[in-house]
Short mmCIF file of C-alpha atoms and ligand atoms in Angstrom, two decimals:
data_model
loop_
_atom_site.label_atom_id
_atom_site.label_comp_id
_atom_site.label_asym_id
_atom_site.label_seq_id
_atom_site.Cartn_x
_atom_site.Cartn_y
_atom_site.Cartn_z
CA MET K 133 126.66 75.95 66.52
CA ARG K 134 127.03 76.92 62.92
CA ARG K 135 123.30 77.30 62.58
CA THR K 136 123.12 79.56 65.62
CA LEU K 137 125.83 81.75 64.20
CA THR K 138 124.10 81.80 60.85
CA ALA K 139 120.84 82.88 62.44
CA LEU K 140 122.59 85.64 64.32
CA ALA K 141 124.49 86.73 61.27
CA SER K 142 121.26 86.70 59.33
CA LEU K 143 119.61 89.10 61.69
CA ILE K 144 122.48 91.49 61.32
CA PHE K 145 122.47 90.90 57.59
CA LEU K 146 118.84 91.57 57.02
CA ALA K 147 117.92 94.06 59.22
CA ALA K 148 117.09 97.57 59.79
CA PRO K 149 118.50 98.72 63.13
CA ALA K 150 115.21 98.00 64.90
CA MET K 151 115.22 94.43 63.64
CA ALA K 152 118.79 93.79 64.69
CA GLN K 153 117.59 93.84 68.29
CA GLN K 154 115.01 91.23 67.52
CA ASP K 155 115.28 87.59 68.47
CA LEU K 156 113.89 85.03 66.00
CA SER K 157 111.95 83.40 68.86
CA LYS K 158 109.94 86.63 69.15
CA VAL K 159 109.13 86.89 65.46
CA GLU K 160 105.46 86.63 64.55
CA ILE K 161 104.36 85.50 61.12
CA LYS K 162 101.73 87.81 59.66
CA VAL K 163 99.47 86.66 56.83
CA GLU K 164 98.01 88.98 54.20
CA ARG K 165 95.64 87.50 51.63
CA LEU K 166 96.19 88.88 48.14
CA ALA K 167 93.73 86.92 45.99
CA PRO K 168 91.76 83.66 46.28
CA GLY K 169 94.38 80.98 47.01
CA VAL K 170 97.27 83.44 47.26
CA ALA K 171 98.78 85.08 50.33
CA VAL K 172 101.99 86.71 51.49
CA LEU K 173 103.62 85.86 54.84
CA PHE K 174 105.77 88.41 56.66
CA GLY K 175 108.15 87.38 59.42
CA ALA K 176 111.93 87.88 59.45
CA GLY K 177 113.85 87.63 56.21
CA GLY K 178 112.45 87.60 52.70
CA ASN K 179 108.72 87.83 52.15
CA ILE K 180 107.01 84.47 51.52
CA GLY K 181 104.50 84.03 48.71
CA LEU K 182 101.97 81.24 49.21
CA SER K 183 99.73 79.33 46.80
CA TYR K 184 97.14 77.25 48.64
CA GLY K 185 94.08 75.21 47.76
CA GLU K 186 92.95 71.79 46.60
CA ASP K 187 96.28 70.81 45.03
CA GLY K 188 98.37 71.56 48.12
CA ASN K 189 100.58 74.39 49.26
CA ALA K 190 103.52 75.96 47.46
CA VAL K 191 105.72 78.65 49.00
CA VAL K 192 107.98 81.14 47.30
CA ASP K 193 110.93 81.42 49.75
CA ASP K 194 110.96 80.20 53.35
CA GLN K 195 112.96 82.61 55.58
CA PHE K 196 115.00 81.03 58.42
CA ALA K 197 115.06 77.48 59.80
CA PRO K 198 114.02 78.49 63.37
CA LEU K 199 110.83 80.00 61.90
CA THR K 200 109.63 76.91 59.98
CA ASP K 201 107.15 75.73 62.65
CA LYS K 202 105.63 79.20 62.92
CA ILE K 203 105.44 79.52 59.14
CA LEU K 204 103.70 76.13 58.89
CA ALA K 205 101.27 77.15 61.65
CA ALA K 206 100.46 80.34 59.74
CA ILE K 207 99.90 78.35 56.55
CA ARG K 208 97.57 75.95 58.43
CA THR K 209 95.27 78.88 59.23
CA LEU K 210 94.58 78.95 55.47
CA ASP K 211 95.03 75.31 54.47
CA PRO K 212 95.73 72.18 56.57
CA ASP K 213 97.91 70.44 53.96
CA PRO K 214 101.72 70.22 54.07
CA VAL K 215 104.00 72.26 51.82
CA ARG K 216 104.35 70.44 48.52
CA PHE K 217 106.64 72.81 46.64
CA VAL K 218 109.20 75.47 47.56
CA ILE K 219 110.40 77.91 44.93
CA ASN K 220 113.50 79.89 45.94
CA THR K 221 113.79 83.33 44.32
CA HIS K 222 117.59 83.14 44.96
CA TRP K 223 120.12 81.44 47.24
CA HIS K 224 120.42 83.96 50.13
CA PHE K 225 119.84 82.35 53.52
CA ASP K 226 117.11 84.77 54.58
CA HIS K 227 115.07 83.32 51.67
CA SER K 228 116.16 79.65 51.72
CA GLY K 229 116.86 79.00 55.41
CA GLY K 230 113.71 76.89 55.80
CA ASN K 231 114.60 74.62 52.86
CA GLU K 232 116.15 71.84 54.91
CA ASN K 233 113.15 71.56 57.26
CA LEU K 234 110.65 71.61 54.40
CA GLY K 235 112.75 69.32 52.19
CA LYS K 236 112.92 66.75 55.00
CA ARG K 237 109.14 66.88 55.25
CA GLY K 238 108.79 66.02 51.60
CA ALA K 239 108.58 69.37 49.81
CA VAL K 240 110.08 69.52 46.32
CA ILE K 241 112.45 72.48 46.14
CA VAL K 242 112.62 74.31 42.81
CA ALA K 243 115.02 77.08 41.76
CA HIS K 244 117.37 78.35 39.07
CA HIS K 245 120.51 76.17 38.52
CA ASN K 246 122.75 78.77 40.16
CA VAL K 247 120.76 78.62 43.42
CA ARG K 248 121.67 74.94 43.79
CA ALA K 249 125.22 75.58 42.61
CA ARG K 250 125.81 78.34 45.18
CA MET K 251 124.08 76.49 48.02
CA SER K 252 126.21 73.40 47.28
CA THR K 253 129.53 75.21 47.60
CA PRO K 254 131.15 77.60 50.11
CA GLN K 255 130.18 81.20 49.44
CA PHE K 256 131.59 84.55 50.45
CA LEU K 257 129.27 87.54 50.72
CA ALA K 258 131.77 90.33 50.17
CA ALA K 259 129.41 93.16 51.13
CA MET K 260 128.89 91.53 54.55
CA ASN K 261 132.38 90.09 54.83
CA MET K 262 130.64 86.81 55.57
CA LYS K 263 131.57 83.22 54.76
CA ILE K 264 128.73 80.79 54.22
CA GLU K 265 129.14 77.04 54.39
CA PRO K 266 127.49 74.69 51.88
CA SER K 267 123.93 73.69 52.77
CA PRO K 268 122.97 70.10 53.67
CA LYS K 269 121.57 67.92 50.91
CA ASP K 270 117.94 68.21 52.07
CA ALA K 271 118.13 71.99 51.67
CA LEU K 272 119.15 71.91 48.01
CA PRO K 273 116.76 72.46 45.12
CA VAL K 274 116.02 69.12 43.41
CA VAL K 275 114.35 70.64 40.36
CA THR K 276 116.50 73.30 38.73
CA PHE K 277 115.96 75.29 35.55
CA ASP K 278 117.69 77.67 33.20
CA ASP K 279 115.16 80.17 31.81
CA GLY K 280 112.09 79.25 33.81
CA VAL K 281 109.59 76.67 35.00
CA THR K 282 105.79 76.55 35.26
CA LEU K 283 103.66 75.06 38.05
CA HIS K 284 100.01 74.22 37.38
CA LEU K 285 98.50 74.42 40.81
CA ASN K 286 95.32 75.39 42.62
CA GLY K 287 93.57 76.54 39.47
CA ASP K 288 96.36 78.94 38.60
CA THR K 289 99.52 78.96 36.50
CA LEU K 290 102.70 79.99 38.30
CA HIS K 291 105.60 81.02 36.11
CA ALA K 292 109.06 81.28 37.67
CA ILE K 293 111.15 83.34 35.25
CA HIS K 294 114.93 83.72 35.58
CA VAL K 295 116.38 87.24 35.28
CA HIS K 296 120.11 87.41 34.56
CA ASN K 297 122.73 88.87 36.90
CA ALA K 298 120.36 91.05 38.93
CA HIS K 299 120.38 90.81 42.76
CA THR K 300 122.44 87.60 42.26
CA ASP K 301 123.06 85.30 39.28
CA GLY K 302 120.18 83.01 40.24
CA ASP K 303 117.14 85.26 40.64
CA SER K 304 113.64 84.37 39.57
CA LEU K 305 110.45 86.39 39.44
CA VAL K 306 107.32 84.34 40.19
CA HIS K 307 104.05 85.29 38.55
CA TRP K 308 100.57 83.96 39.40
CA GLN K 309 98.90 84.40 36.03
CA LYS K 310 95.25 84.15 37.08
CA ALA K 311 95.52 85.76 40.51
CA ASN K 312 97.66 88.58 39.04
CA VAL K 313 100.28 88.44 41.79
CA LEU K 314 104.00 88.90 41.16
CA HIS K 315 106.82 88.00 43.58
CA MET K 316 109.95 89.98 42.66
CA GLY K 317 112.37 88.35 45.12
CA ASP K 318 115.22 90.65 46.11
CA THR K 319 115.32 92.40 42.75
CA PHE K 320 112.81 94.71 44.50
CA PHE K 321 113.38 96.30 47.92
CA HIS K 322 110.24 98.30 48.61
CA ARG K 323 110.62 101.31 50.95
CA ASP K 324 113.12 101.82 53.79
CA SER K 325 116.23 100.70 51.90
CA PHE K 326 118.06 100.96 48.62
CA PRO K 327 118.40 97.52 47.04
CA PHE K 328 121.24 95.20 47.92
CA VAL K 329 123.11 94.29 44.73
CA ASP K 330 125.16 91.22 45.63
CA LEU K 331 128.13 91.68 43.29
CA SER K 332 129.95 88.73 44.89
CA SER K 333 127.05 86.47 43.81
CA GLY K 334 127.05 87.70 40.22
CA GLY K 335 124.58 90.55 40.71
CA SER K 336 124.68 93.82 38.76
CA ILE K 337 122.86 97.16 38.72
CA ASP K 338 121.92 96.73 35.07
CA GLY K 339 120.41 93.34 35.89
CA VAL K 340 118.38 94.80 38.77
CA ILE K 341 117.12 97.57 36.46
CA ALA K 342 116.24 94.99 33.79
CA ALA K 343 114.44 92.83 36.39
CA ALA K 344 112.38 95.83 37.54
CA ALA K 345 111.53 96.62 33.91
CA LYS K 346 110.54 92.99 33.38
CA GLY K 347 108.27 93.16 36.44
CA VAL K 348 106.63 96.32 35.09
CA GLU K 349 106.13 94.60 31.74
CA MET K 350 104.54 91.54 33.39
CA SER K 351 102.12 93.55 35.54
CA ASN K 352 99.18 95.92 35.22
CA SER K 353 97.55 98.46 37.50
CA ALA K 354 95.71 95.71 39.43
CA THR K 355 98.77 93.48 40.06
CA ARG K 356 99.72 92.87 43.69
CA ILE K 357 103.52 92.89 43.81
CA ILE K 358 105.44 91.12 46.59
CA PRO K 359 108.91 92.63 47.04
CA GLY K 360 111.76 90.64 48.58
CA HIS K 361 111.60 93.00 51.55
CA GLY K 362 108.98 95.57 52.46
CA PRO K 363 105.20 95.81 52.14
CA VAL K 364 103.08 94.68 49.19
CA ALA K 365 103.44 97.12 46.29
CA SER K 366 101.65 98.22 43.15
CA ARG K 367 102.88 98.54 39.59
CA ALA K 368 103.19 102.30 40.17
CA ASP K 369 105.52 101.60 43.12
CA LEU K 370 107.64 99.29 40.96
CA MET K 371 107.78 101.92 38.21
CA ALA K 372 108.95 104.55 40.71
CA TYR K 373 111.63 102.13 41.96
CA HIS K 374 112.76 101.46 38.37
CA ALA K 375 112.95 105.21 37.65
CA MET K 376 115.00 105.74 40.83
CA LEU K 377 117.50 103.06 39.83
CA VAL K 378 117.81 104.45 36.29
CA ASP K 379 118.37 107.97 37.64
CA ILE K 380 121.05 107.00 40.17
CA ARG K 381 122.80 104.74 37.66
CA ALA K 382 122.88 107.59 35.11
CA LYS K 383 124.36 110.00 37.65
CA VAL K 384 127.05 107.54 38.72
CA ALA K 385 127.85 106.72 35.08
CA ALA K 386 128.13 110.44 34.24
CA GLY K 387 130.55 110.91 37.12
CA MET K 388 132.65 107.98 35.93
CA LYS K 389 132.67 109.36 32.39
CA ALA K 390 133.90 112.69 33.77
CA ARG K 391 136.69 110.70 35.46
CA ARG K 392 135.53 111.47 38.96
CA THR K 393 136.67 109.15 41.73
CA LEU K 394 134.26 107.09 43.81
CA VAL K 395 134.83 109.53 46.69
CA GLN K 396 133.90 112.48 44.45
CA ILE K 397 130.85 110.69 43.08
CA LYS K 398 129.67 109.86 46.60
CA ALA K 399 130.21 113.50 47.59
CA SER K 400 127.87 114.57 44.76
CA ALA K 401 125.18 112.51 46.58
CA PRO K 402 123.40 111.01 43.55
CA ALA K 403 121.04 109.00 45.78
CA ALA K 404 120.31 111.63 48.45
CA HIS K 405 117.13 112.84 46.76
CA TYR K 406 115.44 109.51 47.57
CA GLY K 407 115.85 109.61 51.33
CA MET K 408 116.22 106.27 53.14
CA PRO K 409 119.37 107.45 54.96
CA ASP K 410 119.10 104.70 57.58
CA GLY K 411 118.13 101.72 55.46
CA PHE K 412 119.84 98.35 55.47
CA ILE K 413 121.63 99.58 52.32
CA LYS K 414 122.48 103.24 52.85
CA PRO K 415 122.71 105.77 49.98
CA ASP K 416 126.53 105.72 49.90
CA ALA K 417 126.67 101.93 49.98
CA PHE K 418 124.25 101.78 47.08
CA VAL K 419 126.23 104.35 45.07
CA GLU K 420 129.37 102.30 45.70
CA ALA K 421 127.64 99.12 44.51
CA VAL K 422 126.45 100.89 41.34
CA TYR K 423 129.98 102.23 40.74
CA ASN K 424 131.61 98.82 41.24
CA SER K 425 128.97 97.12 39.14
CA LEU K 426 129.55 99.50 36.22
CA LYS K 427 133.29 99.20 36.61
CA ASN K 428 133.31 95.39 36.65
CA PRO K 429 130.14 94.04 35.04
CA PRO K 430 129.69 90.33 35.77
CA SER K 431 130.13 87.76 33.06
CA ARG K 432 127.24 85.41 32.78
CA ARG K 433 128.15 82.10 34.31
CA ALA K 434 127.52 78.94 32.42
CA PHE K 435 126.16 76.14 34.52
CA ASP K 436 126.97 72.50 33.97
CA PRO K 437 124.18 70.43 35.55
CA ALA K 438 126.25 67.26 35.22
CA LEU K 439 129.08 68.70 37.28
CA ASN K 440 126.91 71.00 39.37
CA ILE K 441 129.48 73.75 38.97
CA MET K 442 129.51 77.10 37.34
CA GLY K 443 132.19 77.95 34.84
CA THR K 444 133.12 81.41 33.67
CA GLY K 445 134.01 82.97 30.39
CA LYS K 446 130.67 83.54 28.72
CA GLN K 447 129.80 87.21 28.61
CA SER K 448 126.20 88.25 28.99
CA GLY K 449 124.56 88.69 25.65
CA GLU K 450 126.45 85.85 24.07
CA PRO K 451 124.45 82.94 22.72
CA HIS K 452 123.47 80.52 25.39
CA ALA K 453 124.92 77.10 24.67
CA HIS K 454 123.57 73.94 26.31
ZN1 ZN P 538 118.80 88.41 48.85
#
């Protein structure tokens, strides 16, 4: 029952109005090859990056549990082997919903410490007014990291790099060094919607801007960039997204400095220039998230692997103690 509700909630959570009508049983998984041994899978939920070849398959994110069989069937069109590794870009259930199925089938799940910490404990997504129960053991990452981890697989080097307090407090960017592919997770919403900044999961506008800048720094004009949601993008697309975020943040900050209220700042429509009036995150909702993020910047959470809990008290920028 809980899973059914979660799936329903997920559809509402993720979706553009057209998608909200959609039933997961009708979802088709579409495969787009990006480079030899690298593909992206589109279905419902976060985009899936795939490394395939002689060493086995690794996926970056895995959408929703009811889609696992279809995702595996799509992968088999490229490579018959099972999924050996899952990297989660962050904890949200439209990116990690397939973890339990894949974990039970033997995949090693890898993510930032805070992904495991949030998936192990009850969560509340304030922006959606949604409570989320802890995930079962098989769904949890078994390899967790602080700054990053590297997989040597299928003739390529995959770097998962943690970016602080961005979409959440557990985001990673995943870079295929040789294939020149970069998965941005939900630090990058490409087209149709302003980004969702999950303040209740330790996200911040400044972290999303820094993540976009990091993605620009890690890429070149030939890089194929997989956003968390939306079609495959180029470095120029990511630069335009970064510039949009910087512009809107500056306008909101200027309004706050001039002691305008949130209502007044919204009325000045700092995001209107960019369109996307009907996206999953509408212009006003984004402006409100930027305002709240600047008003209450998150403190960086220290993670204690022994206790599997996050403490508070360390501010971002402070030295990182182990
Ligand atoms: Zn997300």
